[in-house]
Amino acid sequence: MDNLFADRMNNVHKSFIREILKVTEDPEIISFAGGLPNPKSFPVEEIEKAVSKVLARNGDEILQYSTTEGYLPLREYIAERYSKKGLSVDADEILITNGSQQAIDLVSKVFLNKGDKILVENPTYLAAIQSFGLFEPEFKSVPLLEDGVDINAFQRILDENEIKLFYSVTNFQNPTGITYSKEKRQKLAEILKDENTVFVEDNPYGEIRFMGEDIPPVKSYLDTTVLFGSFSKIVSPGMRLGWIVANEEIMEKIIIAKQASDLHSNYFTQRVVYQYLIDNNVDEHIEKIKKMYRGQRNLMVSIIEEYFPEDVKYTKPEGGMFLWVTLPEGLSSMDLFDLAIKENVAFVPGKAFFTDGSGYNTLRLNFSNSDEEKIEEGIKRLGNAIYELMENK
Ligand code: PMP
């Protein structure tokens, strides 16, 4: 097959996490590596009812092709949910996607030529690196601090480069769990309003805030922002439903890209999820998820506090599914991975989330997909592995 594959395939590698997940299929291993919601949170019975209802009432229609933009009542529902939270959005500004992962692909198609510069957080969401990478851009990265990106560095990068897109996960970021402060969001909007750069705000975790106060999205300060949302973390990831919010000028192009990609997102699941949303108290359901994740996060933090060496740093996220660990300088999380696997515990070494090759001493831990017993036992084992790594140094 020499010389048959497109050049774009040269730069993009198989997802590192998928490779790691193969190792963790062994049931003996306690894995904090995946990024899965807790299946106990899935509304199985309610979805069963919604499926029966839409099939019985509208079977002929819902099995048919549909519009590229997505089912209008579902888009209206999303728009109304935003407006209740203070963001005024019209249903015409929303397009339903095959998860927010497809939103990344569509926005790339619409904006990126080969060699264009795209700015990402350092570290950033791994599958975004992979998705953007297929369009052969030049990656620039900006350090992520506790309350969002380093604004001085951000400004300097924009001054020195023509950046087309800035991709950011503003709430409970994957992989770090970090959330942008209100001040930082406003500052970013202020800077970007005079720049020829599109802010791409990926927000799949925003509804899973289990502590602290909600903060408005950057979209509410900067109209040209392209905002992504998803039902994956609040209803079901397997249904593959997300959405893009964008102004008319951008949306026109996104619709063309979406038509060419897949005509439209799965109409059946759009109708099922819509039926589920209107027949149930979704806020109550989300409260249950938050309660579950808050407990798991608190437990993970408290066991880390007790069993990790003192000079290991970690984030204490107020929502989402991940926390981020930084080992003392000189220690490698890849070496730790080998020791941890011997203790039957797994995580994702952080290096893969950096586009500049740094992050060798960092790692991501998922807390949403492990029950309390596993968190307690797994974090203790990981603590042992870290002590062992330090002793071997
Ligand atoms: N963006 C981020 C930051 C994510 O963490 C994920 C899921 N892991 C996605 C997008 C994709 O989510 P989905 O396609 O299921 O909406």
Coordinates of C-alpha atoms in Angstrom, one line a residue, residues 7 12 18 61 78 85 102 109 113 117 130 158 170 213 258 261 272 276 290 297 335 345 364 370-371 391:
D7 CA -0.5 12.8 3.3
V12 CA -2.2 11.6 13.0
R18 CA -7.7 3.5 22.9
E61 CA -41.9 9.4 9.9
I78 CA -31.8 23.4 23.5
K85 CA -29.3 30.1 31.8
Q102 CA -18.3 15.8 14.9
K109 CA -13.6 21.5 7.5
N113 CA -6.5 25.0 5.2
K117 CA -2.4 28.0 12.6
Q130 CA -6.4 14.0 16.4
L158 CA -2.0 36.3 18.8
T170 CA -13.9 26.2 29.3
E213 CA -21.5 28.7 40.8
K258 CA -22.6 18.6 7.5
S261 CA -20.4 14.5 5.7
V272 CA -36.1 9.5 21.2
Y276 CA -37.3 11.6 26.8
K290 CA -23.9 15.4 40.0
R297 CA -14.6 13.1 43.2
D335 CA 7.5 5.0 34.0
V345 CA -4.2 0.1 38.3
R364 CA -5.1 12.1 34.0
S370 CA -15.4 3.8 39.1
D371 CA -17.4 2.9 42.2
E391 CA 12.6 5.4 45.5

